[in-house]
XYZ file of C-alpha atoms in Angstrom:
658
model
C 22.840 29.657 -13.794
C 24.993 27.905 -11.170
C 25.836 24.203 -11.164
C 25.907 22.468 -7.780
C 27.722 19.164 -7.263
C 26.479 16.484 -4.894
C 28.943 15.024 -2.421
C 29.462 11.276 -2.704
C 32.245 10.016 -0.472
C 34.127 7.080 -1.900
C 33.329 7.723 -5.548
C 35.681 8.873 -8.243
C 33.476 11.809 -9.166
C 31.676 13.811 -6.533
C 28.372 13.746 -8.391
C 28.544 10.234 -9.827
C 26.947 7.282 -8.055
C 26.472 3.598 -8.670
C 22.716 3.900 -8.201
C 20.586 7.044 -8.436
C 17.139 6.754 -6.844
C 14.441 9.315 -7.502
C 11.655 9.432 -4.931
C 12.117 9.078 -1.156
C 8.782 7.414 -0.517
C 8.640 3.969 1.107
C 9.946 2.320 -2.076
C 12.786 4.799 -2.458
C 13.975 4.428 1.133
C 14.009 0.632 0.917
C 15.759 0.693 -2.476
C 18.431 3.065 -1.167
C 18.992 1.037 2.013
C 19.249 -2.197 0.022
C 21.747 -0.849 -2.483
C 23.910 0.845 0.155
C 23.924 -2.255 2.366
C 25.073 -4.273 -0.640
C 28.084 -2.000 -1.023
C 27.003 0.464 -3.679
C 27.245 4.241 -3.618
C 23.744 5.685 -3.568
C 21.988 9.025 -3.827
C 18.326 9.347 -2.803
C 16.507 12.329 -4.292
C 13.075 13.651 -3.341
C 11.239 16.501 -5.120
C 9.254 17.455 -1.989
C 10.115 18.004 1.663
C 8.432 14.752 2.681
C 10.074 11.374 3.328
C 8.287 8.017 3.409
C 5.428 8.720 1.021
C 2.043 7.396 2.065
C 3.399 5.179 4.841
C 4.429 8.316 6.731
C 1.615 10.372 5.203
C -1.358 8.946 7.076
C -1.851 5.501 5.550
C -1.360 3.653 8.808
C -4.126 1.107 8.253
C -2.011 -1.015 5.948
C -3.603 -2.553 2.860
C -2.182 -6.058 3.251
C -4.296 -8.513 1.308
C -2.266 -11.485 2.580
C 0.813 -11.227 4.793
C 2.397 -14.081 2.840
C 3.006 -11.629 -0.018
C 5.011 -9.249 2.197
C 8.650 -10.306 2.351
C 12.195 -9.093 2.822
C 12.764 -5.563 4.055
C 9.105 -4.722 3.590
C 8.219 -7.313 6.215
C 11.142 -6.081 8.306
C 9.603 -2.593 8.257
C 6.389 -3.881 9.852
C 8.425 -5.913 12.332
C 10.279 -2.749 13.373
C 6.956 -0.935 13.693
C 5.949 -3.845 15.917
C 9.023 -3.395 18.087
C 7.949 0.189 18.758
C 4.552 -0.985 19.984
C 5.867 -4.038 21.849
C 4.595 -6.597 19.336
C 6.080 -9.028 16.818
C 4.544 -7.235 13.847
C 2.336 -4.166 13.629
C 0.321 -3.168 10.573
C -1.520 -0.165 12.030
C 0.600 2.764 13.168
C 1.009 6.504 13.599
C 2.668 8.525 10.803
C 5.482 9.724 13.063
C 6.357 6.177 14.079
C 6.661 5.090 10.446
C 8.847 8.112 9.756
C 11.188 7.253 12.624
C 11.546 3.662 11.341
C 12.372 4.815 7.807
C 14.808 7.367 9.198
C 16.513 4.576 11.106
C 17.075 2.684 7.839
C 18.643 5.796 6.348
C 20.772 6.462 9.418
C 22.085 2.901 9.632
C 23.123 3.003 5.983
C 24.380 6.607 6.278
C 22.117 7.883 3.512
C 21.168 11.533 3.266
C 18.137 12.553 1.225
C 18.384 15.429 -1.238
C 15.034 17.082 -0.553
C 13.265 19.604 -2.818
C 15.197 18.537 -5.894
C 12.781 18.616 -8.815
C 13.577 16.777 -12.022
C 14.168 19.109 -14.950
C 15.591 16.751 -17.554
C 17.801 13.787 -18.302
C 20.755 13.023 -20.525
C 20.935 9.731 -22.391
C 23.669 8.111 -24.397
C 22.034 5.663 -26.739
C 19.699 3.498 -24.674
C 21.366 4.345 -21.351
C 20.513 7.071 -18.887
C 23.603 9.043 -17.981
C 22.524 12.052 -15.977
C 19.641 13.764 -14.209
C 19.288 17.533 -14.073
C 17.478 18.775 -10.994
C 16.210 22.143 -9.888
C 16.831 22.933 -6.233
C 13.523 23.972 -4.676
C 12.073 24.893 -8.043
C 14.715 27.566 -8.540
C 15.858 28.249 -12.088
C 19.174 29.543 -10.739
C 20.297 26.518 -8.747
C 20.734 23.361 -10.798
C 22.094 19.985 -9.662
C 23.443 17.391 -12.075
C 23.701 13.788 -10.863
C 25.173 10.908 -12.837
C 24.744 7.186 -12.256
C 25.331 3.705 -13.582
C 21.831 2.516 -12.669
C 18.654 4.494 -11.988
C 15.534 3.643 -10.003
C 12.369 5.703 -10.436
C 10.628 5.075 -7.116
C 8.108 7.910 -7.489
C 4.399 7.237 -7.534
C 4.219 9.536 -10.557
C 6.857 7.911 -12.777
C 8.515 11.273 -13.484
C 11.994 9.948 -14.255
C 10.544 7.223 -16.437
C 8.611 9.796 -18.466
C 11.606 12.119 -18.893
C 13.696 9.158 -20.030
C 11.391 8.528 -22.961
C 9.828 5.339 -21.634
C 6.415 4.356 -22.979
C 3.658 4.827 -20.404
C -0.074 5.234 -20.152
C -2.526 7.264 -18.063
C -6.091 6.253 -17.305
C -7.980 3.084 -18.142
C -7.460 0.678 -20.992
C -10.560 -0.705 -22.704
C -11.359 -4.258 -21.664
C -10.662 -5.357 -25.203
C -6.988 -4.328 -25.058
C -5.853 -7.072 -22.661
C -8.907 -9.312 -22.646
C -10.049 -8.056 -19.236
C -13.433 -7.785 -17.536
C -13.096 -4.996 -14.977
C -11.054 -2.361 -16.802
C -12.469 0.732 -18.479
C -15.737 2.408 -17.486
C -17.521 0.544 -14.675
C -20.846 1.669 -13.237
C -21.138 -0.456 -10.102
C -22.824 -0.243 -6.711
C -19.834 0.318 -4.422
C -19.369 3.748 -2.803
C -22.450 4.825 -4.668
C -25.433 7.158 -4.438
C -28.845 5.560 -3.970
C -31.260 5.962 -6.839
C -33.105 9.242 -7.160
C -30.608 11.835 -5.861
C -31.244 14.940 -7.962
C -28.068 16.428 -9.543
C -29.306 19.980 -10.201
C -28.929 23.112 -8.102
C -32.683 23.531 -8.290
C -34.230 20.097 -8.065
C -35.690 18.966 -11.358
C -34.357 21.965 -13.296
C -31.402 21.185 -15.613
C -31.189 24.884 -16.518
C -30.145 25.710 -12.946
C -26.843 23.881 -13.437
C -25.226 20.933 -11.761
C -24.291 20.813 -8.102
C -20.580 21.071 -7.241
C -18.644 17.881 -7.944
C -20.833 16.591 -10.783
C -19.526 16.548 -14.353
C -21.510 16.893 -17.558
C -19.403 14.174 -19.221
C -21.387 11.596 -21.130
C -21.278 8.141 -19.523
C -19.670 5.685 -21.921
C -20.554 1.966 -22.094
C -18.961 -0.374 -19.544
C -15.470 -1.465 -20.561
C -14.693 1.695 -22.547
C -11.191 3.053 -22.054
C -10.364 6.677 -21.247
C -7.610 8.869 -19.822
C -9.373 9.675 -16.541
C -7.677 8.925 -13.209
C -9.234 7.409 -10.095
C -9.888 9.836 -7.247
C -7.216 11.016 -4.834
C -7.705 11.892 -1.188
C -5.832 12.411 2.060
C -5.574 9.644 4.622
C -6.549 11.810 7.571
C -4.866 11.608 10.956
C -7.037 13.060 13.728
C -7.121 12.533 17.486
C -9.797 12.670 20.192
C -7.215 13.105 22.945
C -7.998 16.579 24.380
C -4.401 17.124 25.498
C -3.062 16.416 21.996
C -5.866 17.958 19.929
C -5.917 21.073 17.786
C -9.446 22.199 16.922
C -10.797 21.838 13.395
C -11.297 25.417 12.220
C -12.720 27.106 9.137
C -10.090 26.916 6.361
C -9.398 29.947 4.223
C -11.498 29.625 1.062
C -14.234 27.557 2.723
C -17.396 27.243 0.616
C -20.264 25.230 2.068
C -21.945 24.888 -1.354
C -19.298 22.260 -2.165
C -21.326 19.979 0.095
C -24.878 20.626 -1.131
C -24.773 17.237 -2.840
C -23.733 15.629 0.449
C -26.811 17.181 2.052
C -28.915 15.547 -0.668
C -27.262 12.244 0.267
C -28.171 12.790 3.939
C -31.769 13.375 2.869
C -31.831 10.272 0.658
C -30.674 7.941 3.442
C -32.006 9.360 6.728
C -31.331 6.111 8.570
C -27.587 6.344 7.983
C -26.312 8.428 10.872
C -23.179 6.555 11.947
C -19.729 7.899 11.116
C -18.967 4.568 9.413
C -21.701 5.313 6.868
C -19.636 8.198 5.466
C -15.995 7.503 6.387
C -13.712 4.538 6.973
C -12.733 5.724 10.448
C -9.882 3.380 11.375
C -8.452 3.730 14.854
C -4.675 3.953 15.200
C -2.608 3.661 18.377
C -2.611 6.527 20.879
C -6.137 7.739 20.074
C -5.422 8.611 16.443
C -7.017 7.725 13.120
C -6.402 6.791 9.544
C -9.568 8.064 7.842
C -10.385 6.952 4.306
C -13.196 7.375 1.788
C -16.531 5.597 2.144
C -19.887 5.956 0.424
C -21.236 8.189 -2.306
C -19.688 11.436 -1.017
C -16.658 11.357 1.248
C -12.960 12.243 1.282
C -12.330 11.330 -2.365
C -12.282 14.491 -4.485
C -13.729 12.782 -7.530
C -12.806 14.150 -10.934
C -10.508 16.907 -9.688
C -7.169 15.208 -10.419
C -7.215 14.523 -14.159
C -4.430 17.028 -14.832
C -2.126 15.725 -12.113
C -0.210 13.033 -14.063
C 1.159 15.398 -16.718
C 1.271 18.552 -14.587
C 4.544 20.223 -13.630
C 5.558 20.479 -9.981
C 3.952 23.894 -9.461
C 0.658 22.745 -10.939
C 0.711 19.610 -8.840
C 1.199 21.674 -5.704
C -1.963 23.594 -6.610
C -3.892 20.352 -7.087
C -2.637 19.112 -3.702
C -3.607 22.449 -2.143
C -7.124 22.173 -3.603
C -7.487 18.652 -2.197
C -6.355 19.901 1.201
C -8.889 22.725 1.113
C -11.644 20.300 0.119
C -10.782 17.826 2.885
C -10.367 20.373 5.665
C -13.580 22.042 4.495
C -15.378 18.693 4.640
C -14.298 18.197 8.248
C -15.335 21.745 9.164
C -18.675 21.257 7.395
C -19.401 18.142 9.430
C -18.438 19.947 12.607
C -20.456 23.145 12.123
C -23.125 23.047 9.401
C -26.691 22.709 10.758
C -27.654 20.489 7.794
C -25.435 17.680 9.110
C -27.322 15.038 11.134
C -26.896 15.673 14.846
C -25.334 12.277 15.586
C -22.600 12.811 12.977
C -21.902 16.357 14.095
C -21.588 15.429 17.740
C -19.141 12.682 16.836
C -16.882 14.938 14.742
C -16.788 17.652 17.390
C -14.681 15.399 19.629
C -11.886 15.224 17.051
C -9.059 17.499 15.952
C -5.610 17.590 14.382
C -2.850 15.921 16.478
C -0.236 18.276 17.898
C 2.504 15.657 17.604
C 2.017 14.777 13.900
C 3.254 16.685 10.832
C 4.709 19.409 13.012
C 6.608 20.780 10.007
C 3.395 21.105 7.943
C 0.885 22.667 10.355
C -0.232 19.203 11.526
C -1.583 18.190 8.120
C -0.196 15.409 5.932
C 2.058 16.694 3.122
C 1.357 13.514 1.106
C -1.722 13.308 -1.093
C -2.899 9.758 -1.760
C -2.134 9.685 -5.479
C -3.520 6.205 -6.043
C -2.596 6.016 -9.693
C -0.677 8.410 -11.922
C 1.388 7.177 -14.857
C 1.910 3.470 -15.485
C 4.843 2.204 -17.510
C 4.248 -0.010 -20.550
C 7.337 -2.152 -20.133
C 8.689 -5.517 -21.178
C 5.636 -7.202 -19.629
C 2.257 -5.758 -18.634
C 0.594 -7.241 -15.550
C -3.140 -7.707 -16.182
C -6.292 -9.094 -14.636
C -5.252 -12.561 -15.852
C -2.239 -12.425 -13.499
C -4.355 -11.338 -10.546
C -6.872 -14.173 -10.820
C -4.245 -16.810 -11.609
C -5.135 -17.460 -15.243
C -1.605 -16.400 -16.193
C 1.298 -17.085 -13.800
C 4.715 -15.578 -14.526
C 7.933 -17.460 -13.828
C 10.080 -14.355 -13.287
C 8.289 -13.239 -10.132
C 10.345 -10.971 -7.840
C 7.548 -10.021 -5.482
C 3.920 -10.828 -4.836
C 0.604 -9.011 -4.615
C -2.519 -10.230 -2.883
C -4.948 -7.327 -2.628
C -8.361 -7.069 -4.249
C -8.495 -5.531 -7.748
C -9.462 -2.118 -6.469
C -10.279 1.186 -8.114
C -11.855 4.183 -6.478
C -14.455 6.197 -8.329
C -13.284 8.194 -11.328
C -16.173 10.471 -12.247
C -19.513 11.685 -10.880
C -22.072 11.856 -13.664
C -25.752 12.273 -14.444
C -27.596 9.224 -15.698
C -31.215 8.628 -16.595
C -33.070 5.696 -15.065
C -36.754 5.014 -15.675
C -37.145 8.530 -17.033
C -35.524 10.221 -13.999
C -32.224 12.123 -13.985
C -29.995 11.237 -11.044
C -26.363 11.426 -9.914
C -24.106 8.382 -9.856
C -20.421 7.721 -9.198
C -18.538 5.725 -11.825
C -15.276 3.794 -11.660
C -15.388 1.954 -8.342
C -14.280 -1.683 -8.624
C -13.664 -4.147 -5.770
C -13.099 -7.671 -7.053
C -11.240 -10.178 -4.874
C -11.346 -13.838 -3.971
C -7.932 -14.779 -5.379
C -4.730 -15.722 -3.582
C -1.240 -14.201 -3.691
C 0.304 -14.067 -7.163
C 3.790 -13.250 -8.504
C 4.745 -9.928 -10.108
C 7.025 -10.198 -13.125
C 10.549 -8.804 -13.097
C 9.805 -7.691 -16.655
C 7.058 -5.384 -15.353
C 9.727 -3.363 -13.486
C 11.858 -2.578 -16.544
C 11.236 -0.548 -19.720
C 11.162 -2.012 -23.174
C 14.632 -3.078 -24.250
C 14.870 -0.537 -27.051
C 13.989 2.396 -24.757
C 16.204 2.373 -21.631
C 18.610 -0.311 -20.430
C 19.542 0.913 -16.950
C 16.260 1.944 -15.304
C 13.912 0.243 -12.834
C 10.352 1.420 -12.102
C 9.004 -0.376 -8.993
C 6.068 1.959 -8.198
C 4.730 3.257 -11.540
C 5.292 -0.249 -12.866
C 3.957 -1.861 -16.020
C 0.377 -2.945 -15.316
C -3.097 -2.354 -16.645
C -5.362 -0.064 -14.655
C -7.241 -2.870 -12.960
C -4.179 -5.021 -12.227
C -2.380 -1.981 -10.849
C -5.338 -1.579 -8.496
C -4.333 -4.846 -6.854
C -0.578 -4.254 -6.905
C -0.434 -0.593 -5.793
C -0.004 -1.183 -2.039
C 2.777 0.200 0.127
C 4.110 -3.215 1.281
C 4.289 -4.378 -2.343
C 6.064 -1.223 -3.514
C 8.734 -1.842 -0.865
C 9.158 -5.460 -1.980
C 9.524 -4.439 -5.628
C 11.930 -1.647 -4.708
C 14.209 -4.081 -2.891
C 14.092 -6.443 -5.869
C 14.958 -3.555 -8.186
C 17.889 -2.494 -6.020
C 19.307 -6.021 -5.823
C 18.955 -6.391 -9.601
C 20.669 -3.028 -10.096
C 23.606 -4.224 -7.985
C 23.801 -7.424 -10.018
C 23.759 -5.458 -13.271
C 26.616 -3.239 -12.089
C 28.706 -6.156 -10.798
C 28.350 -8.069 -14.062
C 28.322 -5.112 -16.454
C 24.826 -5.973 -17.690
C 21.736 -4.118 -18.801
C 18.594 -4.557 -16.688
C 17.294 -6.879 -19.414
C 20.297 -9.207 -19.100
C 20.063 -9.814 -15.342
C 19.749 -13.497 -14.431
C 16.301 -13.511 -12.830
C 16.695 -16.987 -11.326
C 19.848 -15.791 -9.574
C 17.978 -12.677 -8.448
C 15.187 -14.824 -7.007
C 17.793 -16.927 -5.199
C 19.463 -13.871 -3.657
C 16.125 -12.429 -2.513
C 15.290 -15.733 -0.834
C 18.674 -16.371 0.774
C 19.453 -12.772 1.781
C 16.023 -11.256 2.479
C 17.331 -8.384 4.612
C 20.190 -7.588 2.202
C 22.693 -7.711 5.057
C 23.826 -11.345 5.004
C 21.937 -12.267 8.173
C 20.458 -15.744 8.659
C 17.010 -15.808 7.055
C 13.936 -16.906 8.941
C 12.255 -20.169 7.935
C 8.605 -20.353 6.982
C 6.785 -23.661 6.802
C 3.349 -23.170 5.265
C 0.629 -25.802 5.090
C 1.056 -25.793 1.285
C 4.728 -26.845 1.596
C 4.352 -30.547 0.912
C 7.915 -31.491 1.898
C 7.712 -29.850 5.309
C 4.151 -30.750 6.320
C 2.608 -34.039 7.466
C -1.182 -34.180 7.700
C -2.950 -36.802 9.827
C -6.709 -37.083 9.358
C -9.195 -35.342 7.094
C -8.547 -31.602 7.277
C -10.539 -29.173 5.120
C -8.534 -26.854 2.866
C -9.709 -23.221 2.736
C -8.478 -21.007 -0.108
C -9.702 -17.664 1.238
C -8.113 -16.021 4.225
C -5.197 -17.297 6.196
C -1.501 -17.054 5.446
C -0.460 -17.966 1.919
C -2.531 -19.739 -0.725
C -4.650 -21.687 1.790
C -5.032 -22.966 5.336
C -6.354 -26.155 6.913
C -9.206 -26.480 9.376
C -10.620 -29.363 11.393
C -14.233 -29.117 12.621
C -14.322 -32.490 14.431
C -13.954 -30.938 17.917
C -11.448 -33.566 18.941
C -13.701 -36.534 18.272
C -11.043 -37.882 15.920
C -7.258 -37.846 16.270
C -6.205 -35.237 13.704
C -2.943 -33.285 13.550
C -0.677 -31.308 11.242
C 3.087 -31.362 11.763
C 5.355 -28.610 10.407
C 9.040 -29.553 9.981
C 11.640 -26.880 9.133
C 14.947 -27.528 7.413
C 17.321 -25.781 9.824
C 20.475 -24.733 7.974
C 22.181 -22.970 10.891
C 21.884 -24.303 14.430
C 20.998 -21.843 17.147
C 18.228 -20.159 19.101
C 15.003 -19.555 17.193
C 11.837 -17.711 18.156
C 8.921 -19.870 16.997
C 5.560 -18.440 15.913
C 2.335 -20.158 14.881
C -0.166 -18.407 12.600
C -3.809 -18.465 13.616
C -6.330 -17.641 10.906
C -9.616 -16.196 12.056
C -12.611 -18.522 11.567
C -16.124 -18.665 12.946
C -16.784 -21.144 15.750
C -13.089 -21.570 16.454
C -11.905 -23.661 19.359
C -11.304 -21.767 22.575
C -8.016 -23.633 22.910
C -5.533 -25.351 20.603
C -2.992 -27.964 21.625
C 0.479 -27.420 20.159
C 3.602 -29.564 20.613
C 7.024 -28.107 19.843
C 9.935 -30.508 19.415
C 13.537 -29.287 19.250
C 14.995 -32.681 18.256
C 15.621 -33.749 21.844
C 12.674 -32.707 23.963
C 9.023 -31.907 23.346
C 7.006 -29.119 24.914
C 3.210 -29.046 25.123
C 1.605 -25.604 24.709
C -2.070 -24.634 24.910
C -2.940 -21.526 22.912
C -6.074 -19.756 24.134
C -8.320 -18.090 21.561
C -8.856 -15.145 23.915
C -5.124 -14.378 23.730
C -5.100 -14.054 19.915
C -5.614 -10.412 18.959
C -6.175 -9.747 15.242
C -5.927 -6.094 14.133
C -6.137 -4.265 10.825
C -6.769 -5.591 7.333
C -5.760 -9.168 8.024
C -7.432 -12.479 8.737
C -4.990 -13.804 11.303
C -2.084 -13.250 13.646
C 1.224 -14.807 14.702
C 1.310 -16.278 18.209
C 4.655 -16.643 19.952
C 5.306 -20.196 21.121
C 8.681 -19.465 22.714
C 12.410 -19.617 22.056
C 13.983 -22.980 21.239
C 17.543 -24.105 20.557
C 17.390 -26.015 17.287
C 20.043 -28.213 15.734
C 20.799 -28.208 12.024
C 18.675 -30.621 10.023
C 15.046 -31.691 10.057
C 14.655 -32.862 13.628
C 12.574 -29.971 14.940
C 8.802 -29.774 14.450
C 5.636 -27.985 15.508
C 2.475 -30.086 15.703
C -1.032 -28.630 15.755
C -3.542 -31.084 17.206
C -7.317 -31.198 17.609
C -7.057 -32.916 20.997
C -9.151 -31.104 23.578
C -10.747 -28.851 20.990
C -14.282 -27.517 21.458
C -14.540 -25.866 18.046
C -12.746 -25.521 14.738
C -8.963 -25.974 14.866
C -6.767 -24.170 12.294
C -3.376 -25.260 10.945
C -1.784 -22.688 8.673
C 1.889 -21.715 8.980
C 4.846 -21.791 11.368
C 7.714 -19.309 11.436
C 11.200 -19.925 12.833
C 13.025 -16.619 13.402
C 16.736 -16.795 14.297
C 17.562 -14.923 17.477
C 19.753 -11.906 16.728
């Protein structure tokens, strides 16, 4: 068995680094860039051939929740995506564009990724990780050993965490464990079958056996915990551009009986013949898609992933392969099977795989959407109470804002009014709360287990809280926080548990891009010191940017205004943006006055010029570039003068010109 060393210029030992990062998904790339920019030697290791995780794997319709929660380099990522498309920010994008942006981070920091390095084992000395042993491409003959001072497990799966002996869990806790409401078994109405769909191969005959995709598991009472995992799927990138389209063909191993239950669903709801009844068919730039699961039977391969969390790499590849076969078969079924409603079939026939995406993987995403795998049980467990604001942590190093969301977990037979029928179980979609902080303690193991490891993706959270946190922008935020904390621990010879979190919070705020550049200034309507309100504005807690936004329905009959005043620390040129939250009956025009401390400029923003895209309730509008002096002399005033509908005052952003 040969031992291979990893080159690490500038270190005393060729295979020893300040920070070792396992997983080159979005979190891993941002963690590596952060640490390297802050002067640390870094190695970024990926067990597959794929870089960027889900953000480059088809999830281009970003799950945002509230843009206020996206900060630092995570926000910078979406700004750089925006630059590609000629916009300030862009939250919907093609996989290849995301990959090029991540690659640019790596190139600027001169970071090379060690691809196809699978974790075999770790070496610990007391409570400290010392070394990772990796198999090159799954080979038993080529072994790599990498040592580090600090380690970051950025994988979705939490593989390094598990090897290091950290406590973790898989599946759903019972509601009773953390005093929750929406954990455990949940038989709800979302993404569900209508009543009466027969589950048996021969209708009404249990002896004929169950149709494909239905389990014979007994349905437990609501709130019961188990070790089952919510469904995985692929976020599918297709195109209807004939010049860029590869036809959907019959995959090897195709079996149309996998979709007999889907045919029953067609029969049960004959009026549902739009593609949006069976898929979330989100349009991406350049005639492409990000397709996600919708309804009772769709792209989620329910119940076929239970072994994934504890499987080895070879077994996981088989599970991924089975999901690929299922998904490509589903597309082919829609395209060709005569049992598919004509309207759906005609729609699908215009679509195919894009020639210019995933060229190294036969134009199919190499990244399965593994929504939830292992979850650490660390120093603090984020729960439903954190999501809804009943418990607010003081050591927040990132925020989440998405709905508590779980996809279905099993497809079972229930009896209702004496009739056997199929139902999906596990779907939860509970929102209505604002952005909330994520504890630093949820990123680190228990003190007695490991003292030099961060886990920003498979972090410490209950199943239902994780469902709100587990979004790509949030993973990037938490990865940056982990990397900064790792640098602090190295500089001060501390364990991860001894890091000064208040100092960490200060660094994240004052150096959000980790490169020492001048930070932008946000003035939100909830910032009492920087906002002056004239008149009776209504406060709305849902939608908008941040915890709330203000709206005035008076249509200019009264003199109402909101003035936003930044505290400019560094004089210079600033690009100024005003956030417009989407509301019904909004004014077709809004009067805005921008003052730079010397002069004032009147600007009329037309509603027709505000274009809101993706999973968001508003958009930034560029007001122009202004030279601003240090101090509090500049302002942006939103007025209801000349309004013919509802006027919104939400947030103003001052971005230093670079």
